[in-house]
Structure formats: structure tokens, C-alpha cells
Tab-separated table of C-alpha atoms and ligand atoms in Angstrom:
chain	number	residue	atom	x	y	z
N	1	UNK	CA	116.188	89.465	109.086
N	2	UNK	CA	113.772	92.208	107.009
N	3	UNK	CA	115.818	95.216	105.975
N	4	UNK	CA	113.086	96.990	107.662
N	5	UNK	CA	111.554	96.370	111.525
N	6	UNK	CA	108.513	98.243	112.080
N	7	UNK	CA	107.418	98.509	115.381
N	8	UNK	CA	103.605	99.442	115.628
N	9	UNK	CA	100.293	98.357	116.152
N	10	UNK	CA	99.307	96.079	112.935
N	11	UNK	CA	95.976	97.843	111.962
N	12	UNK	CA	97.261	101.591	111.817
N	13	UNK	CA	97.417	103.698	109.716
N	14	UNK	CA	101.107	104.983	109.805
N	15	UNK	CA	102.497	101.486	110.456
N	16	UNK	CA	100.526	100.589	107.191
N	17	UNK	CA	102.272	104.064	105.479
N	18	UNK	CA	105.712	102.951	106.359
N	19	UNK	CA	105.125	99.564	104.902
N	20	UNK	CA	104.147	101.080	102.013
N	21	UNK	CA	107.304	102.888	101.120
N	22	UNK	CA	109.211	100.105	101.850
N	23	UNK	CA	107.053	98.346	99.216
N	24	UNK	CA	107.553	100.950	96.377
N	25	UNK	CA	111.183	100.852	97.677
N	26	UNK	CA	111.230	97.238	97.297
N	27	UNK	CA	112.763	96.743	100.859
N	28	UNK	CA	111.334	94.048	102.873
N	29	UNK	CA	109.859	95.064	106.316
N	30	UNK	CA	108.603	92.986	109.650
N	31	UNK	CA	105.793	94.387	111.484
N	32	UNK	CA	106.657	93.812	115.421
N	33	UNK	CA	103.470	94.510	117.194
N	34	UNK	CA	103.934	96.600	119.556
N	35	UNK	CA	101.016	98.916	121.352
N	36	UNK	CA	101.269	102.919	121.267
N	37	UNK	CA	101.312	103.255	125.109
N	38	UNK	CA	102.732	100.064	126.114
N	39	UNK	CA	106.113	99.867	128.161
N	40	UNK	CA	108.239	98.487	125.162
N	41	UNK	CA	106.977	101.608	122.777
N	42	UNK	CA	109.904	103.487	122.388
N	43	UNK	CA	108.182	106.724	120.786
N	44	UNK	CA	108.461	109.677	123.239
N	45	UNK	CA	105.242	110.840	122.529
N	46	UNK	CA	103.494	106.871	122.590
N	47	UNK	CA	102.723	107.058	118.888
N	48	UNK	CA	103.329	104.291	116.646
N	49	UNK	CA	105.410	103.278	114.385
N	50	UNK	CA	109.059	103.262	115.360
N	51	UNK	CA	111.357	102.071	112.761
N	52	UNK	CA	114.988	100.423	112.357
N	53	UNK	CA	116.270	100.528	109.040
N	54	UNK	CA	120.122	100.874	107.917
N	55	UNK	CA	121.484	101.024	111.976
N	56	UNK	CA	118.959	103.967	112.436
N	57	UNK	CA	115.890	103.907	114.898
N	58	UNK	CA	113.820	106.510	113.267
N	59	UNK	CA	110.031	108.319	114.223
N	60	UNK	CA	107.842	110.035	112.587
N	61	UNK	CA	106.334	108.472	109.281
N	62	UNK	CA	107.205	111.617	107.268
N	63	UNK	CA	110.596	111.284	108.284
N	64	UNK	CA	110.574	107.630	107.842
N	65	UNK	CA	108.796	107.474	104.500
N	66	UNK	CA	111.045	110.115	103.195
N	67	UNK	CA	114.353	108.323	104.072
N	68	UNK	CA	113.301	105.255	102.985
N	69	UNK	CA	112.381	106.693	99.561
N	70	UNK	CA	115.684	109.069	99.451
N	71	UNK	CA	118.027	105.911	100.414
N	72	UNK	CA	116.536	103.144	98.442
N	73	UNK	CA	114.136	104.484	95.823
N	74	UNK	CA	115.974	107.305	93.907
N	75	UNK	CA	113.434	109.456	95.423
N	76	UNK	CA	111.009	108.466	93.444
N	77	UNK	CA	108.041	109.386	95.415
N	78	UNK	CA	109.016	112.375	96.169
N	79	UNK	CA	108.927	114.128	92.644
N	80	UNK	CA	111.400	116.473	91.212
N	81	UNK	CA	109.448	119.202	89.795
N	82	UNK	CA	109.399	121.725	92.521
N	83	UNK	CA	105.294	123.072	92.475
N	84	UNK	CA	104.566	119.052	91.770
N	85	UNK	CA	106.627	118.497	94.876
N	86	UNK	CA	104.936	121.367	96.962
N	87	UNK	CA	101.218	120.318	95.875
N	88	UNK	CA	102.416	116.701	97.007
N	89	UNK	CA	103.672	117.830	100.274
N	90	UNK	CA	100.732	120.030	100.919
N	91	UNK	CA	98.358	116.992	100.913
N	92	UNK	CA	100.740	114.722	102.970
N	93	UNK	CA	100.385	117.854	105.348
N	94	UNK	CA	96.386	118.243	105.018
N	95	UNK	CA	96.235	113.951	105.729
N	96	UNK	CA	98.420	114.600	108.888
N	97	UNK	CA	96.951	117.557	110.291
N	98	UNK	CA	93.625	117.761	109.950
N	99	UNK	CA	92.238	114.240	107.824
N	100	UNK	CA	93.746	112.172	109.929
N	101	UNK	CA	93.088	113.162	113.219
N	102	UNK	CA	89.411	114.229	112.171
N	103	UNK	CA	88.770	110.728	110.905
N	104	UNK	CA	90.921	108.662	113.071
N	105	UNK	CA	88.921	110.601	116.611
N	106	UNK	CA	85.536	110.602	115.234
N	107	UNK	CA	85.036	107.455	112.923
N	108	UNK	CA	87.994	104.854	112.858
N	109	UNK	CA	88.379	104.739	116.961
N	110	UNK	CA	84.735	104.999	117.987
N	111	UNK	CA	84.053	101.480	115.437
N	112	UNK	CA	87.437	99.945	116.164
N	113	UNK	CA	86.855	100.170	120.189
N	114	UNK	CA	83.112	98.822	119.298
N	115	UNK	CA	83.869	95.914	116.903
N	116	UNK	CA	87.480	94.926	118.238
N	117	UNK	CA	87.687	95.779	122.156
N	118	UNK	CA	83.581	95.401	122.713
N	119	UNK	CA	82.967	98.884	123.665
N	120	UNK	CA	79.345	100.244	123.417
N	121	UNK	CA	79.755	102.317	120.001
N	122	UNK	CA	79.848	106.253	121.156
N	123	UNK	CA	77.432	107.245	118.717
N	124	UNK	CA	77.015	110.959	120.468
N	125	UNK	CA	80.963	111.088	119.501
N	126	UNK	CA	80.374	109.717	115.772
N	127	UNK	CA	77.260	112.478	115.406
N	128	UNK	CA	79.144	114.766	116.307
N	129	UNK	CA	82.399	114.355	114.000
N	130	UNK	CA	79.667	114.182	110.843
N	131	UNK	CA	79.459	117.190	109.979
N	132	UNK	CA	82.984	117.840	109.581
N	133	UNK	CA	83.758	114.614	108.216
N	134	UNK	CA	81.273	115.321	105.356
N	135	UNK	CA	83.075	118.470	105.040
N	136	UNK	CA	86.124	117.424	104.459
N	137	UNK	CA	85.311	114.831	101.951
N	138	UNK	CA	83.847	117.551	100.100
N	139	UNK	CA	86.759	119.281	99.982
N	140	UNK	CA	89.323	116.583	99.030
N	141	UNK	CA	86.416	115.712	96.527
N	142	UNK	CA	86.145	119.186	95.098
N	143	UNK	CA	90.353	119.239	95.169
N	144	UNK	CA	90.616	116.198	93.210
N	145	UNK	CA	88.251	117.566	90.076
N	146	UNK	CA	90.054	120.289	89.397
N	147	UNK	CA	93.702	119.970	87.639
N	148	UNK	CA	96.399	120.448	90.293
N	149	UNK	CA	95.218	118.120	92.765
N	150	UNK	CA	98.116	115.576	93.677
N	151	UNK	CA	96.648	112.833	91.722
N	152	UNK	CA	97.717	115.097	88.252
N	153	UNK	CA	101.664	113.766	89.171
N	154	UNK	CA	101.084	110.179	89.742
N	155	UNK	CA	101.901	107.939	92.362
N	156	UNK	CA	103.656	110.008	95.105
N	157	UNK	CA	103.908	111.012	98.841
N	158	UNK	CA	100.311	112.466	99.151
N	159	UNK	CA	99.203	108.665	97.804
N	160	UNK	CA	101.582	106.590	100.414
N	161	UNK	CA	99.893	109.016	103.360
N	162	UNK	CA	96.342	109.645	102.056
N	163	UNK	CA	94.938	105.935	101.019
N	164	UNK	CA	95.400	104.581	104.351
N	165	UNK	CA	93.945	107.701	105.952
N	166	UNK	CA	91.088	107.501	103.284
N	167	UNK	CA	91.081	103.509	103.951
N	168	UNK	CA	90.306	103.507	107.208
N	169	UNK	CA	87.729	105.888	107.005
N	170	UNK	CA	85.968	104.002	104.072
N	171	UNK	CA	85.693	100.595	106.328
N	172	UNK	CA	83.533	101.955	108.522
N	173	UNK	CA	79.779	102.421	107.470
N	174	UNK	CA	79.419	105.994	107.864
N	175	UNK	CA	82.889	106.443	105.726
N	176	UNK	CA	82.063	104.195	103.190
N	177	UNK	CA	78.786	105.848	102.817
N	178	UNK	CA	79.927	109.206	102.673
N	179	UNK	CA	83.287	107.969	99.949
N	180	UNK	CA	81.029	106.723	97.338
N	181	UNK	CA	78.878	109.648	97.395
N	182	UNK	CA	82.428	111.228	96.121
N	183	UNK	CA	83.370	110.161	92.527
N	184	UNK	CA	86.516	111.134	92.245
N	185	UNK	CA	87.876	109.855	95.659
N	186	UNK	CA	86.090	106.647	94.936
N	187	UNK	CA	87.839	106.385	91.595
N	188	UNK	CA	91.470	106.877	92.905
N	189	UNK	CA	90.770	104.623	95.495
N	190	UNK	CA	90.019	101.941	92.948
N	191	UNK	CA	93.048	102.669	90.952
N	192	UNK	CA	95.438	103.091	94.308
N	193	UNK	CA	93.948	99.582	95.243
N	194	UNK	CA	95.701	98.017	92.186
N	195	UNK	CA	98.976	99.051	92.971
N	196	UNK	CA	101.107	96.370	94.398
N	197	UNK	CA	102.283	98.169	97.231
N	198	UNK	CA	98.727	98.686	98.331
N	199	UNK	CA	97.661	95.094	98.000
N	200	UNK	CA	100.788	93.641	99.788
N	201	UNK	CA	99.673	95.634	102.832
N	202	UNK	CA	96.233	95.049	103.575
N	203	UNK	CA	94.616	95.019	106.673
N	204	UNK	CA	93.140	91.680	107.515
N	205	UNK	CA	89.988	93.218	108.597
N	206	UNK	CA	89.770	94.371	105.042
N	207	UNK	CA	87.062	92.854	102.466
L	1	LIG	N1	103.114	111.932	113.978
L	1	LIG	C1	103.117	110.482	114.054
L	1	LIG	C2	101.675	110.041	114.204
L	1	LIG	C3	101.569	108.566	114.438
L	1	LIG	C4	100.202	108.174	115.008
L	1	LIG	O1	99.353	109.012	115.305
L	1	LIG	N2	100.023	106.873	115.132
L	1	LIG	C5	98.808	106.362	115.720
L	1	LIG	C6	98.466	105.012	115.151
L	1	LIG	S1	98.041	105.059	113.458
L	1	LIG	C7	99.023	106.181	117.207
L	1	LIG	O2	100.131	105.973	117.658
L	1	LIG	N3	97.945	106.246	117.985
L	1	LIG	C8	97.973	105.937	119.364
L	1	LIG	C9	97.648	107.069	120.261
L	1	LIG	O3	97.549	108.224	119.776
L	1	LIG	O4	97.520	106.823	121.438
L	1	LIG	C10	103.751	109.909	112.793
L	1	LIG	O5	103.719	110.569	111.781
L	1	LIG	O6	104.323	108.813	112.840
């Protein structure tokens, strides 16, 4: 049996986070699909993933990512340098609260229920998240060009959270528009999607 059993839906974004530290932690990991609200979820809130690793059934990908790294990777992504560590933090904080949610109600969901499920696409809803979408692109952009940004200490936290936030964004057409109108995104994109971690846990519905 995998060291790791993920339970989640297999194109998400947190399932595909928690796969990822068990990559860099070089643990292996089963996905068990398993849908946010249905009956054998065992997240109190209906969110996915849940994880078992070591005897523990854990939630909450911070929480997960972090005791994967802690327990079997030295805490390597985590970074010992205290203002590294906080500027790391801070953006797995910014992809959580605000990216996330921003891109996940207003871009991934509206395609995802059109392409996958057969919905009519809620363009009104898409129009409508635009603006802000834009906006925040700007400002990771704008982030990322000055020294500081999380990509000045390497391979960390804030990259495990934000590619697959910025991932799923970028396969739909309005978010792939909008990343490579963003240089510096688009280049640590291209350089996160060489890492081995990131390649062994591609989405199938990626190109
Ligand atoms: N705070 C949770 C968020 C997990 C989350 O939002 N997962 C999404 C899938 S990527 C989900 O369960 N969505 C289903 C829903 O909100 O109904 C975590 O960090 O694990």
C-alpha cells in the first residue's frame, strides 16, 4: 500500500498540492477519488483532500503539506531563515485566501462545469470575476519583479500551493490569456514545470 492515501477529487487543486509534497518528500501517495460532498467525504466542512499518512487522518493541505515535509523531508520546503520563511508563508496565505478562491469561483468552476459536466458556460459569472482576476495577476506579477518575492528562496511552500492555483487558472482561455501577458509568472511557471514533482502530478486534462 502507498505510504500516502489521498482522498479527493483527482483534478483539484489541493489534492494535486498534497501530492506534491509527497513528491519532494519522496513518499509515494494513492489518489482515492472521492467527491467533496459525497457521503464517504470525511471532511467536516465537504472539502477535499483528506489524508492518511503514518496512522494519522489529517485535513487541511497546509497542515498536511507541512507534516509531510516536517516528518519525511527535513523540512526542506519550509526554509530556515526566518523573513525567507515569513515571505513564503505569506504567499501560501495570499494563494489560499484570496487567489484561490477568486480563481477557482470565477474561472476554473464556470469552464470545468461547461467542458466536464455539460453546463451552459456562465459567462455573466466569468465577466464578472475579470476584473479582479486581471488584478490580481498584476499584483503577483508586479510581486514577482521585485527582489523579495518567494521565488528569491527557491523551491518552497509558496511553490507547492501557488502552481496548481496558477495551473488551473492558466488552462482555461481567459487565464492563459491573461498569464502570458505576465512575464514573470509565465517564466516561473516554465521553470516550476520542470521540476519532477510537478511533472509526476499532472492533470490529465493537461496539454
Ligand atoms: N482549506 C481546504 C480547502 C480545500 C478545498 O477548497 N478543496 C476544494 C477542491 S480543490 C473543494 O473541496 N471544493 C469543493 C467544494 O468547495 O465544494 C484545504 O486547505 O485543504
Amino acid at each position: 500500500m502507498a505510504q500516502v492515501r489521498i482522498f479527493g477529487t483527482v483534478i483539484s487543486t489541493y489534492t494535486r498540492i498534497v501530492q506534491i509534497a509527497c513528491e519532494e518528500s519522496g513518499l509515494s501517495h494513492e489518489t482515492i477519488a472521492t467527491a467533496a460532498r459525497s457521503p464517504q467525504n470525511r471532511h467536516p466542512f465537504s472539502k477535499v483532500p483528506v489524508v492518511e499518512v503514518d496512522g494519522l487522518e489529517l485535513i487541511e493541505s497546509v497542515a498536511i503539506a507541512n507534516y509531510i515535509d516536517n516528518a519525511h523531508n527535513g523540512g526542506a520546503l519550509q526554509l530556515s531563515d526566518p523573513a525567507a520563511r515569513a515571505v513564503s508563508e505569506k504567499w501560501v496565505a495570499i494563494a489560499n485566501n484570496y487567489l484561490f478562491p477568486l480563481f477557482e469561483n470565477g474561472l476554473v468552476m464556470p469552464w470545468i462545469m461547461h467542458t466536464v459536466a455539460g453546463f451552459p458556460l456562465e459567462r455573466e459569472k466569468i465577466e464578472a470575476a475579470l476584473p479582479n482576476i486581471s488584478r490580481a495577476l498584476g499584483f503577483v506579477e508586479a510581486e514577482m519583479s521585485v527582489d523579495g518575492a518567494w521565488t528569491a528562496n527557491g523551491f518552497s511552500m509558496a511553490d507547492v500551493f501557488l502552481y496548481p492555483v496558477l495551473r488551473g487558472l492558466q488552462l482555461t482561455p481567459q487565464g492563459r490569456m491573461g498569464i502570458a501577458q505576465c512575464d514573470h509568472i509565465s517564466q516561473w511557471m516554465t521553470a516550476c514545470g520542470k521540476r519532477p514533482s510537478i511533472q509526476a502530478t499532472r492533470w490529465e486534462s493537461e496539454p
